[in-house]
Each structure stands twice: as C-alpha cells, then as structure tokens.
mmCIF file of C-alpha atoms in Angstrom:
data_model
loop_
_atom_site.group_PDB
_atom_site.id
_atom_site.type_symbol
_atom_site.label_atom_id
_atom_site.label_comp_id
_atom_site.label_asym_id
_atom_site.label_seq_id
_atom_site.Cartn_x
_atom_site.Cartn_y
_atom_site.Cartn_z
ATOM 1 C CA SER R 1 99.190 94.820 87.932
ATOM 2 C CA PHE R 2 102.232 94.875 90.284
ATOM 3 C CA PRO R 3 100.664 97.607 92.916
ATOM 4 C CA ALA R 4 97.428 95.259 93.237
ATOM 5 C CA LEU R 5 99.641 91.930 94.202
ATOM 6 C CA ARG R 6 101.757 93.905 96.202
ATOM 7 C CA LYS R 7 98.621 94.891 98.583
ATOM 8 C CA TYR R 8 97.508 91.475 98.776
ATOM 9 C CA ILE R 9 100.390 89.205 97.957
ATOM 10 C CA ASP R 10 103.743 89.055 99.618
ATOM 11 C CA ALA R 11 105.601 86.580 97.613
ATOM 12 C CA VAL R 12 104.462 84.473 93.903
ATOM 13 C CA SER R 13 105.463 81.000 93.270
ATOM 14 C CA ILE R 14 106.551 80.116 89.403
ATOM 15 C CA ALA R 15 106.934 76.460 89.712
ATOM 16 C CA ASN R 16 104.448 74.783 87.908
ATOM 17 C CA ASN R 17 103.563 73.416 84.796
ATOM 18 C CA HIS R 18 102.591 76.166 82.839
ATOM 19 C CA SER R 19 105.253 78.633 83.638
ATOM 20 C CA GLY R 20 107.261 77.705 80.517
ATOM 21 C CA ASP R 21 104.362 77.803 77.909
ATOM 22 C CA TYR R 22 105.659 80.441 75.676
ATOM 23 C CA GLY R 23 109.183 79.503 75.567
ATOM 24 C CA PRO R 24 112.652 80.408 77.223
ATOM 25 C CA ASP R 25 112.669 84.076 76.439
ATOM 26 C CA ALA R 26 108.949 84.811 77.769
ATOM 27 C CA PHE R 27 109.764 82.836 80.793
ATOM 28 C CA LEU R 28 113.338 84.985 81.142
ATOM 29 C CA GLU R 29 111.363 88.153 80.102
ATOM 30 C CA MET R 30 109.105 87.255 83.236
ATOM 31 C CA LEU R 31 111.745 87.190 85.501
ATOM 32 C CA LYS R 32 113.195 90.391 84.462
ATOM 33 C CA LYS R 33 109.747 92.228 85.292
ATOM 34 C CA PHE R 34 109.476 90.666 88.668
ATOM 35 C CA ASP R 35 113.358 91.541 89.280
ATOM 36 C CA SER R 36 112.386 95.256 87.761
ATOM 37 C CA GLU R 37 109.603 95.678 89.909
ATOM 38 C CA ARG R 38 111.713 94.168 93.033
ATOM 39 C CA TYR R 39 108.542 91.690 93.585
ATOM 40 C CA PRO R 40 109.425 88.709 95.502
ATOM 41 C CA TYR R 41 109.202 85.082 93.569
ATOM 42 C CA PHE R 42 110.410 81.755 94.223
ATOM 43 C CA GLY R 43 110.485 78.396 92.525
ATOM 44 C CA GLY R 44 112.370 79.325 89.524
ATOM 45 C CA GLY R 45 115.077 81.219 88.629
ATOM 46 C CA VAL R 46 117.923 82.495 85.257
ATOM 47 C CA ASP R 47 119.684 78.876 85.939
ATOM 48 C CA LEU R 48 119.529 76.091 88.696
ATOM 49 C CA ASN R 49 121.108 77.475 91.245
ATOM 50 C CA ASN R 50 118.864 80.577 91.476
ATOM 51 C CA ALA R 51 115.742 78.254 91.087
ATOM 52 C CA HIS R 52 116.772 76.785 94.098
ATOM 53 C CA GLN R 53 117.543 79.182 96.614
ATOM 54 C CA ALA R 54 114.275 80.374 99.159
ATOM 55 C CA ARG R 55 112.839 83.476 99.223
ATOM 56 C CA VAL R 56 112.617 84.877 102.791
ATOM 57 C CA ILE R 57 109.919 87.027 103.572
ATOM 58 C CA THR R 58 109.231 88.235 107.558
ATOM 59 C CA LYS R 59 106.483 89.192 108.931
ATOM 60 C CA ASN R 60 105.372 90.282 112.038
ATOM 61 C CA GLY R 61 108.876 89.425 113.508
ATOM 62 C CA ILE R 62 109.148 85.610 112.020
ATOM 63 C CA SER R 63 111.650 85.249 108.706
ATOM 64 C CA ILE R 64 110.216 82.206 106.876
ATOM 65 C CA ALA R 65 112.436 80.702 103.931
ATOM 66 C CA LEU R 66 109.927 79.644 101.115
ATOM 67 C CA LEU R 67 110.778 77.056 98.543
ATOM 68 C CA ALA R 68 108.679 75.762 95.380
ATOM 69 C CA TYR R 69 108.903 73.013 93.129
ATOM 70 C CA ASN R 70 107.220 71.453 89.917
ATOM 71 C CA GLU R 71 106.990 67.763 89.357
ATOM 72 C CA TYR R 72 104.445 67.428 86.953
ATOM 73 C CA MET R 73 105.563 67.402 82.965
ATOM 74 C CA PRO R 74 106.853 68.882 81.095
ATOM 75 C CA ARG R 75 110.346 68.771 82.642
ATOM 76 C CA SER R 76 111.499 70.990 79.311
ATOM 77 C CA PHE R 77 110.591 73.443 81.598
ATOM 78 C CA GLU R 78 113.424 72.642 84.344
ATOM 79 C CA ALA R 79 115.943 75.733 85.038
ATOM 80 C CA GLN R 80 119.284 73.786 84.433
ATOM 81 C CA THR R 81 123.056 74.908 84.324
ATOM 82 C CA ASN R 82 122.475 77.828 82.137
ATOM 83 C CA PRO R 83 118.723 77.855 80.782
ATOM 84 C CA ALA R 84 116.308 79.657 82.713
ATOM 85 C CA GLY R 85 113.127 77.973 84.200
ATOM 86 C CA VAL R 86 111.361 76.026 87.578
ATOM 87 C CA ALA R 87 112.890 74.120 90.231
ATOM 88 C CA TRP R 88 112.218 70.571 89.888
ATOM 89 C CA SER R 89 111.202 68.004 92.495
ATOM 90 C CA GLU R 90 114.075 65.486 92.924
ATOM 91 C CA ASP R 91 114.328 64.307 96.409
ATOM 92 C CA GLU R 92 118.018 64.650 97.440
ATOM 93 C CA GLN R 93 117.799 68.556 95.913
ATOM 94 C CA VAL R 94 114.912 69.455 97.615
ATOM 95 C CA ILE R 95 115.987 68.184 101.208
ATOM 96 C CA SER R 96 119.471 69.919 100.500
ATOM 97 C CA ASP R 97 117.518 73.106 99.662
ATOM 98 C CA ILE R 98 115.421 72.744 102.765
ATOM 99 C CA GLN R 99 118.359 72.026 105.067
ATOM 100 C CA ARG R 100 120.381 75.035 103.461
ATOM 101 C CA ALA R 101 117.525 77.276 103.808
ATOM 102 C CA ARG R 102 117.192 76.262 107.676
ATOM 103 C CA GLN R 103 120.502 77.325 108.035
ATOM 104 C CA LEU R 104 119.999 81.229 106.244
ATOM 105 C CA PRO R 105 120.908 83.795 108.883
ATOM 106 C CA GLY R 106 117.605 84.657 110.724
ATOM 107 C CA VAL R 107 115.782 82.334 109.043
ATOM 108 C CA ASP R 108 113.031 81.056 111.779
ATOM 109 C CA LEU R 109 110.944 78.434 109.189
ATOM 110 C CA VAL R 110 110.856 77.035 105.803
ATOM 111 C CA ILE R 111 108.112 76.244 104.027
ATOM 112 C CA PRO R 112 107.674 74.109 100.827
ATOM 113 C CA TYR R 113 105.197 74.753 97.987
ATOM 114 C CA MET R 114 105.097 71.862 95.989
ATOM 115 C CA HIS R 115 103.160 71.514 92.174
ATOM 116 C CA TRP R 116 102.260 67.685 92.215
ATOM 117 C CA GLY R 117 99.679 65.002 91.951
ATOM 118 C CA TRP R 118 97.657 64.090 89.240
ATOM 119 C CA GLU R 119 94.697 65.718 87.607
ATOM 120 C CA ASN R 120 91.675 64.905 89.588
ATOM 121 C CA ASP R 121 92.998 62.429 92.223
ATOM 122 C CA ARG R 122 91.420 62.843 95.229
ATOM 123 C CA LEU R 123 94.050 61.465 97.215
ATOM 124 C CA SER R 124 97.633 62.026 97.418
ATOM 125 C CA SER R 125 99.642 59.300 95.503
ATOM 126 C CA PRO R 126 102.192 57.247 97.560
ATOM 127 C CA ARG R 127 105.255 59.636 95.951
ATOM 128 C CA GLN R 128 103.629 62.499 97.495
ATOM 129 C CA ARG R 129 103.341 61.063 100.865
ATOM 130 C CA LEU R 130 106.911 59.630 101.041
ATOM 131 C CA LEU R 131 108.434 63.143 99.891
ATOM 132 C CA ALA R 132 106.436 65.248 102.204
ATOM 133 C CA ARG R 133 107.460 63.411 105.287
ATOM 134 C CA LYS R 134 111.189 63.791 103.912
ATOM 135 C CA MET R 135 110.579 67.314 103.727
ATOM 136 C CA ILE R 136 109.272 67.295 107.233
ATOM 137 C CA ASP R 137 112.344 65.210 108.098
ATOM 138 C CA ALA R 138 114.619 67.775 106.857
ATOM 139 C CA GLY R 139 112.951 70.757 108.711
ATOM 140 C CA ALA R 140 109.749 71.770 106.954
ATOM 141 C CA ALA R 141 107.475 73.302 109.406
ATOM 142 C CA ALA R 142 104.571 72.445 106.452
ATOM 143 C CA VAL R 143 103.899 71.374 103.224
ATOM 144 C CA ILE R 144 102.108 73.149 101.311
ATOM 145 C CA GLY R 145 100.390 71.607 97.663
ATOM 146 C CA THR R 146 98.394 72.137 94.552
ATOM 147 C CA HIS R 147 98.046 71.113 91.074
ATOM 148 C CA PRO R 148 95.143 68.195 91.007
ATOM 149 C CA HIS R 149 92.970 70.407 90.570
ATOM 150 C CA VAL R 150 90.843 69.071 93.298
ATOM 151 C CA THR R 151 91.180 68.983 96.994
ATOM 152 C CA GLN R 152 93.642 66.355 98.531
ATOM 153 C CA GLU R 153 93.723 65.178 102.095
ATOM 154 C CA ILE R 154 95.557 67.065 105.307
ATOM 155 C CA GLU R 155 97.739 64.817 107.710
ATOM 156 C CA LEU R 156 99.668 65.662 110.670
ATOM 157 C CA TYR R 157 102.992 63.900 110.478
ATOM 158 C CA LYS R 158 105.187 64.311 113.459
ATOM 159 C CA GLY R 159 102.704 67.873 114.305
ATOM 160 C CA LYS R 160 103.207 69.146 111.571
ATOM 161 C CA PRO R 161 100.309 69.841 108.526
ATOM 162 C CA ILE R 162 100.343 68.524 105.420
ATOM 163 C CA VAL R 163 98.081 69.672 102.598
ATOM 164 C CA TYR R 164 98.275 67.689 99.711
ATOM 165 C CA SER R 165 96.072 70.200 97.458
ATOM 166 C CA LEU R 166 94.187 73.139 98.045
ATOM 167 C CA GLY R 167 92.285 72.516 94.634
ATOM 168 C CA ASN R 168 91.776 75.531 92.243
ATOM 169 C CA PHE R 169 91.796 79.545 93.268
ATOM 170 C CA ILE R 170 91.161 81.078 90.397
ATOM 171 C CA MET R 171 90.435 78.781 87.286
ATOM 172 C CA ASP R 172 88.732 79.748 84.096
ATOM 173 C CA GLU R 173 87.915 76.215 83.130
ATOM 174 C CA LEU R 174 86.415 73.551 85.043
ATOM 175 C CA ASP R 175 85.877 69.979 84.188
ATOM 176 C CA ASN R 176 83.572 68.770 87.035
ATOM 177 C CA GLU R 177 81.913 69.919 90.354
ATOM 178 C CA ALA R 178 85.008 68.689 92.710
ATOM 179 C CA GLN R 179 87.275 71.059 90.721
ATOM 180 C CA THR R 180 84.395 73.623 91.887
ATOM 181 C CA GLU R 181 85.686 73.312 95.772
ATOM 182 C CA ALA R 182 88.644 74.709 97.257
ATOM 183 C CA TRP R 183 90.143 75.210 100.282
ATOM 184 C CA LEU R 184 92.059 78.541 101.498
ATOM 185 C CA ILE R 185 94.457 77.485 104.273
ATOM 186 C CA GLU R 186 95.329 79.851 107.267
ATOM 187 C CA LEU R 187 98.690 79.026 109.078
ATOM 188 C CA ARG R 188 99.282 80.717 112.641
ATOM 189 C CA LEU R 189 102.973 80.860 113.304
ATOM 190 C CA ASN R 190 105.513 81.621 115.773
ATOM 191 C CA LYS R 191 109.246 81.060 115.918
ATOM 192 C CA ASN R 192 109.016 77.375 116.367
ATOM 193 C CA GLY R 193 106.587 76.444 113.542
ATOM 194 C CA VAL R 194 103.130 76.134 113.053
ATOM 195 C CA LYS R 195 100.824 76.983 116.021
ATOM 196 C CA SER R 196 97.714 76.309 114.888
ATOM 197 C CA TRP R 197 96.201 76.318 111.312
ATOM 198 C CA GLN R 198 92.643 76.322 109.382
ATOM 199 C CA THR R 199 90.747 75.720 106.152
ATOM 200 C CA GLN R 200 88.383 78.165 104.699
ATOM 201 C CA LEU R 201 86.000 76.331 102.037
ATOM 202 C CA LEU R 202 86.022 78.292 98.916
ATOM 203 C CA LYS R 203 83.069 77.677 96.105
ATOM 204 C CA LEU R 204 83.936 78.830 92.539
ATOM 205 C CA ASP R 205 81.396 79.479 90.053
ATOM 206 C CA ALA R 206 81.461 76.838 87.373
ATOM 207 C CA ASN R 207 79.602 79.172 85.135
#
C-alpha cells in the first residue's frame, strides 16, 4: 500500500525490464495511480521527455536528483515521443540528463540508478564500466546498479562509488546460491557528494 511505501521509501524507480510486462495500458494506469497518490517515481513516464526527467528529493537539507535507466531487453518498454514507458539507457542521453539535472535550481547531487548487466554474472561488463565512468565524469555523485540477481563488484572512480549490482532485495524465485546474497548500501552524503558509505550483507531465504 502507498502508506506503507511512504513510511520506508521516499521514491521508487520504475526503470526495469518488467515494468511493461502487462502492456502499455497497464503501465499508464500505474503512472496515473502514482500521480493520484502523489508518490514519487523516476525512470519512466508518459512520454520520452517525462521519462528522462530527474526526480528531486530533499533530505536533511540536501537535494538529490534521481535518474533511472533500463538497458535490458525488451526495448519495447521504452518511452518514446508519445507512448508511455521506461527511460532507456543510451550514453548520450544519459550524459545529457545528468548534466541537465546538475543545473536544476537547488540540486546538490545527482545519482543515477541503473538496471543493467547480464543475469548471474558476478563481474560487470566493459560496457557497464565505461558508461559508469562517463556518468561520474558528467557529474554523478555515485552510480548504483541492479538487475543481474547477484552482487557485482564495487569500485571508486575519482573518489566516487560505483556499485555495479546490489543483487536481489526481494525475490520469490531464486535459481542458485549466489542469488541469495545481496547488499544494502548506505551512502552518507553532504552537499559536495558521498562523504562515506558502507554495505550490509543480506541473506535471502532460498526456501
């Protein structure tokens, strides 16, 4: 329920490869429900421009612009000029979105959340690493990723954390032991960026 979500979650990404599973009408219905409840989401929208707009949240005096992208097929879920859908990850568009978000009034930090990487791969791909570094170069304070259902490595680039995959947080079907381990990441932020961070290992019940 939305009251339960509001209690624990400030905003939700809808940029993933299952958001459009029930078709465009259901996707649009979901967006309308979010809007009617005034619940913040990002990574998708009623059209291409809306899907690529940052969601700004302010916590403890720090304003954070959140962006989210999917780059795992099917691409038919992508928002276009008219159809509603998710924000698709294309390098030039992602970089432009980050740079535009950095210029929004009052925004201190930009953090992109990526739905990327091959399932069950424990290491990020060259494509993930290249784009992650481009995002940091464009002004992202950190890059957080998910999708492979297993954790991937973490690196510091120019002193900024890149978490390639957090693994599963909630999952009703687990295919192997590696999928039962995940990370919960805590970023401690100030107006200049990530001042410290830590991960907590989660263990999912495989039964």
